[in-house]
Amino acid sequence: MISSALILCAISLDSSGASDVGLANTSITAAGNKADLPGKIPLNELGQEISAPPAAISIIAEDVAWDAGGVIKVSWQPAAGTTSATKWIVERSEVLAAGQGPGQGPGQGAGQGAGQGPWTLVAEVPIAETNAVASKLSPDASFFFRVTAVSPNGSSAVTTTKSAATGHWNFFISAKLPLFCAILLVSACVIYFILAARRGRPMKVRRIAALEAIKDAVGRATEMGRSILFVPGIQDMDNIQTVAGLTVLGNVSRTAAEYDAAIEVPTSRSLVMEAAREAVQASYLAAGRADAYNADAIRYITDEQFGFVAYVSGRMVREKPAACFYMGCFFAESLILAETGNSIGAIQIAGTAESSQLPFFVAACDYTLIGEEFMAASAYLSGEPDQIGSLKGQDVAKAIAAIIIIIGVVLATGAAIAPQGAMPAALEWLKGVLGS
């Protein structure tokens, strides 16, 4: 109605330019009507149509070679004139098994294809880029991909892959090649040092005061005519700290057999009791004192944490052992045991890899094996070439790890200082190699 009225007014006016005004009014009104109609192409302030960016010419999705099967690379060819757009939107739709999802035909842009799942956002990339990577996909699953150019004036038509792409699992992952080389290097170092130790090459191992004090503690118990208490932690044989504790038990029990001192080993797991009995019996046999071995001194108490520590603490107060060893995995009971042993005046040697319990042992015990010292105790005490060589090879691995940490710190610092430089890319590469 408004347009018709304006046109009639324009015709009735003088022809000297009045018609132009009427036509201009008509264009403005028409522009306003077009803008109000949904689905119409938007117009600028002069009434000129503003076109949306053109769709991509083609799109290809392909599996990334030598990966775990959860990555697909998507690339597309943009059409001329897409520079007016600001970004690309990449989406994926999984191909479902027969009967799992309805559709309108494979790869149709607006909807979902036959047997396809819903469209899910993969990435939003700058308009200058023409590829994206879909990661964390299910291995051996198939996906359709589509890409859309987006601008302030609207979105382009959807360009969809003609066929589904599948990410296949590969036995060898190329991104982990540097890590694989590092493992080979560490293994080679361990084998080299083991062979060198077997040939008689001297291997220097740092002196560990807590292990040197074992003979003094056992000798003190022998002189005082009192027993030795050894607690191999509260965990089962599937814990590596328990295994390390039983290794130390073998050395302590052998020294006790040589000095003719009584040793008592309470355990909180039945399997640990059996392993401890075998270790102590083997030590007594090696020392030539098989007749002095007493299996009843190595007993199972209970699996319950504080029930076990209550028994051990009461036993310590009644029997007052001269030397107490705590070697294994400990939790809240560490302070109770260490304080009880300290109150009866026993010499105490502890070892654990639980960092939360180390302060209690350090405060209440005479000697403490901290972390890796505890794990290295078996090689230190036995002196066997294979164990010493393995220990030296592991030291090389630790040195390599320390170098990698230093490089990572330098790269992270450089990336924070210069975000636009080469440091961020190098840092991302290092994180990808390490799997972080």
Tab-separated table of C-alpha atoms in Angstrom:
chain	number	residue	atom	x	y	z
A	1	MET	CA	0.000	0.000	0.000
A	2	ILE	CA	2.789	2.415	0.880
A	3	SER	CA	4.635	1.659	-2.374
A	4	SER	CA	1.528	2.241	-4.513
A	5	ALA	CA	0.816	5.576	-2.844
A	6	LEU	CA	4.316	6.820	-3.393
A	7	ILE	CA	4.230	5.806	-7.063
A	8	LEU	CA	0.931	7.689	-7.640
A	9	CYS	CA	2.348	10.769	-5.956
A	10	ALA	CA	5.430	10.608	-8.102
A	11	ILE	CA	3.359	10.432	-11.310
A	12	SER	CA	1.088	13.355	-10.306
A	13	LEU	CA	4.026	15.672	-9.634
A	14	ASP	CA	5.756	17.806	-12.197
A	15	SER	CA	7.959	15.818	-14.542
A	16	SER	CA	11.031	18.012	-13.849
A	17	GLY	CA	12.832	15.599	-11.591
A	18	ALA	CA	9.820	14.640	-9.520
A	19	SER	CA	9.648	11.239	-11.144
A	20	ASP	CA	13.201	10.546	-10.061
A	21	VAL	CA	12.276	11.252	-6.466
A	22	GLY	CA	9.327	8.921	-6.730
A	23	LEU	CA	11.485	6.162	-8.131
A	24	ALA	CA	14.035	6.692	-5.394
A	25	ASN	CA	11.311	6.476	-2.801
A	26	THR	CA	10.060	3.331	-4.456
A	27	SER	CA	13.532	1.769	-4.332
A	28	ILE	CA	13.996	2.661	-0.690
A	29	THR	CA	10.611	1.226	0.199
A	30	ALA	CA	11.265	-1.894	-1.827
A	31	ALA	CA	14.610	-2.275	-0.156
A	32	GLY	CA	12.964	-2.042	3.202
A	33	ASN	CA	10.436	-4.680	2.216
A	34	LYS	CA	13.154	-7.010	0.929
A	35	ALA	CA	15.117	-6.686	4.122
A	36	ASP	CA	12.040	-7.541	6.127
A	37	LEU	CA	11.297	-10.694	4.139
A	38	PRO	CA	12.991	-13.801	5.522
A	39	GLY	CA	15.412	-15.684	3.293
A	40	LYS	CA	16.013	-12.716	0.952
A	41	ILE	CA	19.482	-11.456	0.070
A	42	PRO	CA	20.331	-8.415	2.264
A	43	LEU	CA	20.730	-4.947	0.703
A	44	ASN	CA	23.078	-2.124	1.544
A	45	GLU	CA	22.010	1.461	2.341
A	46	LEU	CA	21.823	2.294	-1.383
A	47	GLY	CA	19.466	-0.579	-2.061
A	48	GLN	CA	22.127	-2.716	-3.743
A	49	GLU	CA	22.072	-6.443	-3.134
A	50	ILE	CA	24.922	-7.802	-0.944
A	51	SER	CA	25.906	-11.269	-2.062
A	52	ALA	CA	27.018	-14.068	0.302
A	53	PRO	CA	30.452	-15.639	-0.313
A	54	PRO	CA	30.635	-18.408	-2.906
A	55	ALA	CA	30.791	-22.029	-1.818
A	56	ALA	CA	33.980	-24.069	-1.953
A	57	ILE	CA	34.565	-25.755	-5.309
A	58	SER	CA	35.437	-29.167	-3.867
A	59	ILE	CA	36.256	-30.865	-0.572
A	60	ILE	CA	38.325	-33.976	0.110
A	61	ALA	CA	38.635	-35.984	3.345
A	62	GLU	CA	41.395	-38.557	3.706
A	63	ASP	CA	42.885	-40.701	6.429
A	64	VAL	CA	46.132	-39.505	8.005
A	65	ALA	CA	48.773	-42.164	7.401
A	66	TRP	CA	50.701	-43.824	10.236
A	67	ASP	CA	48.445	-42.826	13.079
A	68	ALA	CA	46.170	-44.491	15.611
A	69	GLY	CA	43.140	-44.234	13.337
A	70	GLY	CA	41.398	-41.332	15.024
A	71	VAL	CA	42.511	-38.527	12.692
A	72	ILE	CA	41.147	-37.461	9.272
A	73	LYS	CA	42.490	-34.514	7.274
A	74	VAL	CA	39.954	-32.362	5.438
A	75	SER	CA	41.021	-30.020	2.617
A	76	TRP	CA	39.027	-27.976	0.165
A	77	GLN	CA	39.440	-25.683	-2.854
A	78	PRO	CA	37.972	-22.220	-2.315
A	79	ALA	CA	36.191	-20.371	-5.101
A	80	ALA	CA	37.162	-16.922	-6.290
A	81	GLY	CA	35.597	-14.188	-4.185
A	82	THR	CA	35.734	-15.932	-0.806
A	83	THR	CA	38.067	-13.232	0.527
A	84	SER	CA	34.981	-11.354	1.717
A	85	ALA	CA	34.289	-14.190	4.152
A	86	THR	CA	35.818	-14.307	7.629
A	87	LYS	CA	36.028	-18.033	8.368
A	88	TRP	CA	35.288	-21.585	7.302
A	89	ILE	CA	33.060	-23.869	9.358
A	90	VAL	CA	33.940	-27.555	9.038
A	91	GLU	CA	31.461	-30.203	10.216
A	92	ARG	CA	31.309	-33.984	10.230
A	93	SER	CA	28.587	-36.619	10.238
A	94	GLU	CA	29.256	-40.235	11.153
A	95	VAL	CA	28.003	-43.013	8.919
A	96	LEU	CA	25.771	-45.196	11.059
A	97	ALA	CA	24.980	-48.860	10.702
A	98	ALA	CA	21.884	-49.865	8.774
A	99	GLY	CA	18.723	-48.921	10.626
A	100	GLN	CA	20.430	-46.637	13.145
A	101	GLY	CA	19.621	-43.301	11.546
A	102	PRO	CA	17.188	-41.981	8.913
A	103	GLY	CA	18.331	-39.564	6.207
A	104	GLN	CA	17.727	-37.990	2.846
A	105	GLY	CA	20.650	-39.377	0.865
A	106	PRO	CA	24.370	-39.491	1.527
A	107	GLY	CA	26.128	-36.157	1.812
A	108	GLN	CA	23.182	-33.817	1.310
A	109	GLY	CA	24.169	-30.382	2.546
A	110	ALA	CA	21.173	-29.134	4.491
A	111	GLY	CA	20.216	-32.325	6.218
A	112	GLN	CA	21.807	-35.606	7.073
A	113	GLY	CA	22.333	-38.485	4.703
A	114	ALA	CA	20.856	-41.953	4.812
A	115	GLY	CA	22.333	-43.766	7.760
A	116	GLN	CA	24.174	-40.653	8.947
A	117	GLY	CA	24.381	-39.140	12.396
A	118	PRO	CA	23.866	-35.434	13.139
A	119	TRP	CA	26.350	-32.850	11.882
A	120	THR	CA	28.959	-31.966	14.499
A	121	LEU	CA	31.358	-29.041	14.477
A	122	VAL	CA	34.952	-30.024	13.735
A	123	ALA	CA	36.667	-26.646	13.571
A	124	GLU	CA	36.343	-22.991	12.678
A	125	VAL	CA	39.382	-21.922	10.669
A	126	PRO	CA	40.435	-18.554	9.200
A	127	ILE	CA	39.362	-17.918	5.649
A	128	ALA	CA	42.984	-17.961	4.434
A	129	GLU	CA	43.368	-21.630	5.410
A	130	THR	CA	42.082	-24.454	3.242
A	131	ASN	CA	42.433	-27.504	5.496
A	132	ALA	CA	41.489	-28.773	8.921
A	133	VAL	CA	42.115	-31.881	10.984
A	134	ALA	CA	39.382	-33.898	12.678
A	135	SER	CA	40.931	-35.688	15.649
A	136	LYS	CA	39.775	-37.938	18.492
A	137	LEU	CA	37.519	-39.892	16.144
A	138	SER	CA	36.560	-43.515	16.613
A	139	PRO	CA	39.040	-45.735	14.745
A	140	ASP	CA	37.626	-47.460	11.667
A	141	ALA	CA	34.493	-45.262	11.759
A	142	SER	CA	33.399	-43.483	8.545
A	143	PHE	CA	32.456	-39.810	8.301
A	144	PHE	CA	31.086	-37.325	5.778
A	145	PHE	CA	32.461	-33.779	5.982
A	146	ARG	CA	31.110	-30.441	4.801
A	147	VAL	CA	32.487	-26.907	4.731
A	148	THR	CA	30.760	-23.524	4.721
A	149	ALA	CA	32.195	-20.024	4.188
A	150	VAL	CA	30.809	-17.462	6.631
A	151	SER	CA	30.808	-13.666	6.238
A	152	PRO	CA	28.920	-10.791	7.888
A	153	ASN	CA	26.625	-10.820	4.841
A	154	GLY	CA	25.641	-14.448	5.214
A	155	SER	CA	26.889	-17.965	4.628
A	156	SER	CA	27.748	-19.768	1.443
A	157	ALA	CA	26.163	-22.933	0.219
A	158	VAL	CA	27.402	-26.137	1.793
A	159	THR	CA	30.045	-28.224	0.039
A	160	THR	CA	29.993	-31.873	1.127
A	161	THR	CA	32.375	-34.746	0.477
A	162	LYS	CA	31.148	-37.134	-2.193
A	163	SER	CA	32.130	-40.224	-0.205
A	164	ALA	CA	32.777	-41.054	3.436
A	165	ALA	CA	36.306	-41.109	4.827
A	166	THR	CA	37.527	-43.710	7.311
A	167	GLY	CA	40.408	-43.392	9.767
A	168	HIS	CA	42.313	-46.682	9.869
A	169	TRP	CA	44.452	-47.876	12.763
A	170	ASN	CA	48.149	-48.338	11.962
A	171	PHE	CA	50.673	-50.468	13.785
A	172	PHE	CA	53.377	-47.799	13.595
A	173	ILE	CA	52.571	-44.187	14.575
A	174	SER	CA	54.994	-41.809	12.883
A	175	ALA	CA	54.462	-39.023	15.442
A	176	LYS	CA	55.962	-41.302	18.088
A	177	LEU	CA	59.129	-42.044	16.123
A	178	PRO	CA	61.337	-39.737	18.267
A	179	LEU	CA	60.002	-41.389	21.410
A	180	PHE	CA	60.689	-44.806	19.908
A	181	CYS	CA	64.270	-43.740	19.154
A	182	ALA	CA	64.650	-42.525	22.760
A	183	ILE	CA	63.483	-45.917	24.065
A	184	LEU	CA	65.995	-47.668	21.818
A	185	LEU	CA	68.747	-45.355	23.076
A	186	VAL	CA	67.912	-46.004	26.725
A	187	SER	CA	67.681	-49.760	26.137
A	188	ALA	CA	71.038	-49.720	24.378
A	189	CYS	CA	72.590	-47.863	27.337
A	190	VAL	CA	71.187	-50.377	29.832
A	191	ILE	CA	72.471	-53.350	27.791
A	192	TYR	CA	75.878	-51.700	27.332
A	193	PHE	CA	76.369	-51.063	31.057
A	194	ILE	CA	75.170	-54.560	31.981
A	195	LEU	CA	77.711	-56.114	29.593
A	196	ALA	CA	80.415	-53.758	30.883
A	197	ALA	CA	79.656	-54.739	34.499
A	198	ARG	CA	79.806	-58.433	33.598
A	199	ARG	CA	83.260	-57.883	32.098
A	200	GLY	CA	84.419	-56.507	35.433
A	201	ARG	CA	84.362	-52.798	34.691
A	202	PRO	CA	84.012	-50.919	38.009
A	203	MET	CA	80.725	-49.053	38.402
A	204	LYS	CA	80.635	-46.225	40.912
A	205	VAL	CA	77.442	-46.034	42.940
A	206	ARG	CA	76.837	-43.197	45.360
A	207	ARG	CA	77.050	-44.176	49.003
A	208	ILE	CA	73.621	-44.457	50.651
A	209	ALA	CA	73.858	-43.901	54.405
A	210	ALA	CA	70.595	-45.681	55.247
A	211	LEU	CA	71.770	-48.927	53.622
A	212	GLU	CA	75.210	-48.651	55.178
A	213	ALA	CA	73.530	-48.443	58.579
A	214	ILE	CA	71.798	-51.836	58.250
A	215	LYS	CA	74.709	-53.741	59.760
A	216	ASP	CA	74.966	-51.242	62.606
A	217	ALA	CA	71.252	-51.598	63.385
A	218	VAL	CA	71.361	-55.411	63.320
A	219	GLY	CA	74.564	-55.394	65.402
A	220	ARG	CA	72.920	-53.140	67.976
A	221	ALA	CA	69.965	-55.518	68.273
A	222	THR	CA	72.364	-58.441	68.723
A	223	GLU	CA	74.314	-56.666	71.465
A	224	MET	CA	71.143	-55.706	73.323
A	225	GLY	CA	69.654	-59.197	72.981
A	226	ARG	CA	66.476	-57.807	71.466
A	227	SER	CA	64.638	-58.545	68.241
A	228	ILE	CA	64.480	-56.804	64.865
A	229	LEU	CA	61.146	-55.614	63.455
A	230	PHE	CA	60.695	-55.402	59.674
A	231	VAL	CA	57.446	-54.018	58.196
A	232	PRO	CA	57.207	-54.449	54.359
A	233	GLY	CA	54.429	-51.868	53.905
A	234	ILE	CA	50.685	-52.447	53.770
A	235	GLN	CA	50.191	-53.160	50.056
A	236	ASP	CA	50.131	-56.433	48.118
A	237	MET	CA	52.710	-57.949	45.770
A	238	ASP	CA	51.344	-56.005	42.793
A	239	ASN	CA	52.919	-52.867	44.256
A	240	ILE	CA	56.535	-52.330	43.188
A	241	GLN	CA	57.380	-50.789	46.572
A	242	THR	CA	56.447	-54.035	48.288
A	243	VAL	CA	58.798	-55.933	45.969
A	244	ALA	CA	61.598	-53.457	46.716
A	245	GLY	CA	60.941	-53.799	50.447
A	246	LEU	CA	61.191	-57.590	50.287
A	247	THR	CA	64.529	-57.233	48.491
A	248	VAL	CA	65.856	-55.197	51.413
A	249	LEU	CA	64.339	-57.776	53.781
A	250	GLY	CA	66.504	-60.453	52.180
A	251	ASN	CA	69.661	-58.485	52.999
A	252	VAL	CA	68.517	-57.593	56.528
A	253	SER	CA	67.559	-61.190	57.333
A	254	ARG	CA	70.873	-62.492	56.020
A	255	THR	CA	72.748	-60.060	58.267
A	256	ALA	CA	70.482	-61.088	61.175
A	257	ALA	CA	71.277	-64.762	60.480
A	258	GLU	CA	75.021	-64.041	60.500
A	259	TYR	CA	74.729	-62.094	63.770
A	260	ASP	CA	72.302	-64.639	65.289
A	261	ALA	CA	69.621	-61.991	65.859
A	262	ALA	CA	65.868	-62.668	65.920
A	263	ILE	CA	63.776	-61.012	63.223
A	264	GLU	CA	60.005	-60.514	63.168
A	265	VAL	CA	58.019	-59.638	60.023
A	266	PRO	CA	54.295	-58.788	60.432
A	267	THR	CA	52.416	-58.453	57.138
A	268	SER	CA	49.002	-57.147	56.103
A	269	ARG	CA	48.653	-59.383	53.023
A	270	SER	CA	48.790	-63.169	52.935
A	271	LEU	CA	50.694	-63.239	49.650
A	272	VAL	CA	53.291	-60.865	51.067
A	273	MET	CA	53.673	-63.230	54.036
A	274	GLU	CA	54.502	-66.133	51.724
A	275	ALA	CA	56.982	-64.055	49.717
A	276	ALA	CA	58.610	-62.771	52.907
A	277	ARG	CA	58.983	-66.287	54.271
A	278	GLU	CA	60.719	-67.415	51.092
A	279	ALA	CA	63.058	-64.394	51.149
A	280	VAL	CA	64.012	-64.895	54.796
A	281	GLN	CA	64.436	-68.647	54.423
A	282	ALA	CA	66.705	-68.168	51.395
A	283	SER	CA	68.798	-65.687	53.382
A	284	TYR	CA	69.204	-68.079	56.305
A	285	LEU	CA	70.201	-70.857	53.927
A	286	ALA	CA	72.764	-68.586	52.237
A	287	ALA	CA	74.191	-67.669	55.639
A	288	GLY	CA	74.434	-71.366	56.642
A	289	ARG	CA	71.916	-70.976	59.449
A	290	ALA	CA	68.952	-72.919	58.103
A	291	ASP	CA	68.253	-74.347	61.559
A	292	ALA	CA	67.725	-70.848	62.989
A	293	TYR	CA	64.946	-69.986	60.533
A	294	ASN	CA	61.556	-69.538	62.242
A	295	ALA	CA	58.566	-69.343	59.871
A	296	ASP	CA	56.210	-68.359	62.715
A	297	ALA	CA	58.068	-65.058	63.143
A	298	ILE	CA	56.706	-64.024	59.732
A	299	ARG	CA	52.962	-63.838	60.157
A	300	TYR	CA	49.846	-62.402	58.551
A	301	ILE	CA	47.894	-59.996	60.754
A	302	THR	CA	44.970	-58.386	58.896
A	303	ASP	CA	44.176	-56.526	55.681
A	304	GLU	CA	42.543	-53.709	57.642
A	305	GLN	CA	44.901	-50.733	57.749
A	306	PHE	CA	44.496	-49.490	61.303
A	307	GLY	CA	43.875	-52.938	62.721
A	308	PHE	CA	47.314	-53.884	61.371
A	309	VAL	CA	49.026	-50.773	62.718
A	310	ALA	CA	47.363	-51.228	66.116
A	311	TYR	CA	48.819	-54.746	66.390
A	312	VAL	CA	52.295	-53.663	65.280
A	313	SER	CA	52.348	-50.650	67.612
A	314	GLY	CA	51.243	-52.770	70.573
A	315	ARG	CA	53.861	-55.383	69.730
A	316	MET	CA	56.542	-52.692	69.587
A	317	VAL	CA	55.601	-51.336	73.006
A	318	ARG	CA	55.586	-54.821	74.591
A	319	GLU	CA	58.633	-56.370	72.905
A	320	LYS	CA	60.687	-53.183	72.457
A	321	PRO	CA	62.710	-54.242	69.385
A	322	ALA	CA	66.172	-52.667	69.138
A	323	ALA	CA	65.918	-51.985	65.382
A	324	CYS	CA	62.853	-51.192	63.263
A	325	PHE	CA	62.773	-51.260	59.448
A	326	TYR	CA	59.870	-49.777	57.466
A	327	MET	CA	60.364	-50.612	53.788
A	328	GLY	CA	57.426	-50.472	51.389
A	329	CYS	CA	54.277	-48.525	50.636
A	330	PHE	CA	52.835	-46.646	53.610
A	331	PHE	CA	50.043	-44.181	54.146
A	332	ALA	CA	48.577	-42.668	57.341
A	333	GLU	CA	50.120	-45.390	59.522
A	334	SER	CA	53.660	-44.185	58.778
A	335	LEU	CA	53.634	-41.540	61.524
A	336	ILE	CA	52.084	-43.917	64.081
A	337	LEU	CA	54.731	-46.581	63.480
A	338	ALA	CA	57.643	-44.143	63.371
A	339	GLU	CA	56.576	-42.293	66.524
A	340	THR	CA	56.032	-45.549	68.423
A	341	GLY	CA	59.486	-46.794	67.426
A	342	ASN	CA	61.008	-43.504	68.428
A	343	SER	CA	59.322	-43.646	71.834
A	344	ILE	CA	60.890	-47.039	72.671
A	345	GLY	CA	64.358	-45.879	71.641
A	346	ALA	CA	64.797	-48.178	68.639
A	347	ILE	CA	67.112	-47.346	65.753
A	348	GLN	CA	64.823	-46.863	62.769
A	349	ILE	CA	65.493	-47.094	59.041
A	350	ALA	CA	62.648	-46.329	56.625
A	351	GLY	CA	62.208	-46.338	52.869
A	352	THR	CA	59.239	-45.474	50.664
A	353	ALA	CA	58.362	-43.819	47.367
A	354	GLU	CA	55.230	-42.179	48.796
A	355	SER	CA	56.186	-38.498	48.829
A	356	SER	CA	53.334	-37.632	51.207
A	357	GLN	CA	54.721	-39.954	53.892
A	358	LEU	CA	58.416	-39.119	53.586
A	359	PRO	CA	58.252	-36.087	55.952
A	360	PHE	CA	57.000	-38.282	58.792
A	361	PHE	CA	59.760	-40.840	58.300
A	362	VAL	CA	62.410	-38.139	57.984
A	363	ALA	CA	61.227	-36.509	61.221
A	364	ALA	CA	60.973	-39.661	63.364
A	365	CYS	CA	63.513	-42.116	61.890
A	366	ASP	CA	67.313	-42.188	62.043
A	367	TYR	CA	67.742	-42.938	58.328
A	368	THR	CA	65.345	-42.646	55.393
A	369	LEU	CA	65.576	-43.935	51.828
A	370	ILE	CA	63.945	-41.290	49.668
A	371	GLY	CA	62.201	-42.297	46.442
A	372	GLU	CA	64.707	-43.678	43.954
A	373	GLU	CA	67.194	-44.549	46.698
A	374	PHE	CA	64.660	-47.069	47.889
A	375	MET	CA	64.240	-48.527	44.391
A	376	ALA	CA	68.010	-48.730	43.912
A	377	ALA	CA	68.540	-50.524	47.229
A	378	SER	CA	68.517	-54.024	45.706
A	379	ALA	CA	71.322	-53.171	43.270
A	380	TYR	CA	73.274	-51.371	45.986
A	381	LEU	CA	73.044	-54.222	48.478
A	382	SER	CA	73.530	-57.154	46.112
A	383	GLY	CA	76.298	-55.719	43.944
A	384	GLU	CA	75.248	-58.027	41.096
A	385	PRO	CA	76.601	-56.885	37.700
A	386	ASP	CA	73.206	-57.064	35.996
A	387	GLN	CA	71.534	-54.889	38.601
A	388	ILE	CA	74.404	-52.405	38.814
A	389	GLY	CA	74.561	-52.126	35.010
A	390	SER	CA	70.809	-51.640	34.814
A	391	LEU	CA	71.072	-48.922	37.463
A	392	LYS	CA	73.726	-47.066	35.470
A	393	GLY	CA	71.680	-47.383	32.268
A	394	GLN	CA	68.681	-45.883	34.054
A	395	ASP	CA	70.865	-42.974	35.147
A	396	VAL	CA	71.466	-42.228	31.468
A	397	ALA	CA	67.696	-42.284	30.887
A	398	LYS	CA	67.225	-39.813	33.731
A	399	ALA	CA	69.860	-37.547	32.209
A	400	ILE	CA	67.996	-37.637	28.868
A	401	ALA	CA	64.717	-36.851	30.649
A	402	ALA	CA	66.367	-33.927	32.436
A	403	ILE	CA	67.650	-32.552	29.120
A	404	ILE	CA	64.154	-32.828	27.587
A	405	ILE	CA	62.671	-30.994	30.584
A	406	ILE	CA	65.213	-28.187	30.226
A	407	ILE	CA	64.458	-27.907	26.495
A	408	GLY	CA	60.729	-27.817	27.250
A	409	VAL	CA	61.177	-25.063	29.841
A	410	VAL	CA	63.234	-22.991	27.387
A	411	LEU	CA	60.648	-23.452	24.612
A	412	ALA	CA	57.723	-22.633	26.915
A	413	THR	CA	59.480	-19.500	28.143
A	414	GLY	CA	60.310	-18.436	24.592
A	415	ALA	CA	56.730	-19.076	23.456
A	416	ALA	CA	55.405	-16.905	26.287
A	417	ILE	CA	57.807	-14.071	25.434
A	418	ALA	CA	57.429	-14.258	21.642
A	419	PRO	CA	54.064	-15.870	20.760
A	420	GLN	CA	54.497	-15.110	17.057
A	421	GLY	CA	57.952	-16.660	16.685
A	422	ALA	CA	59.132	-20.196	16.021
A	423	MET	CA	59.100	-21.157	19.705
A	424	PRO	CA	55.344	-21.986	19.924
A	425	ALA	CA	55.571	-24.322	16.916
A	426	ALA	CA	58.611	-26.074	18.390
A	427	LEU	CA	56.845	-26.401	21.740
A	428	GLU	CA	53.758	-27.941	20.119
A	429	TRP	CA	55.992	-30.391	18.232
A	430	LEU	CA	57.694	-31.429	21.474
A	431	LYS	CA	54.330	-31.877	23.212
A	432	GLY	CA	53.101	-33.978	20.321
A	433	VAL	CA	56.207	-36.192	20.508
A	434	LEU	CA	55.749	-36.686	24.232
A	435	GLY	CA	52.033	-37.380	23.804
A	436	SER	CA	50.884	-34.498	26.003
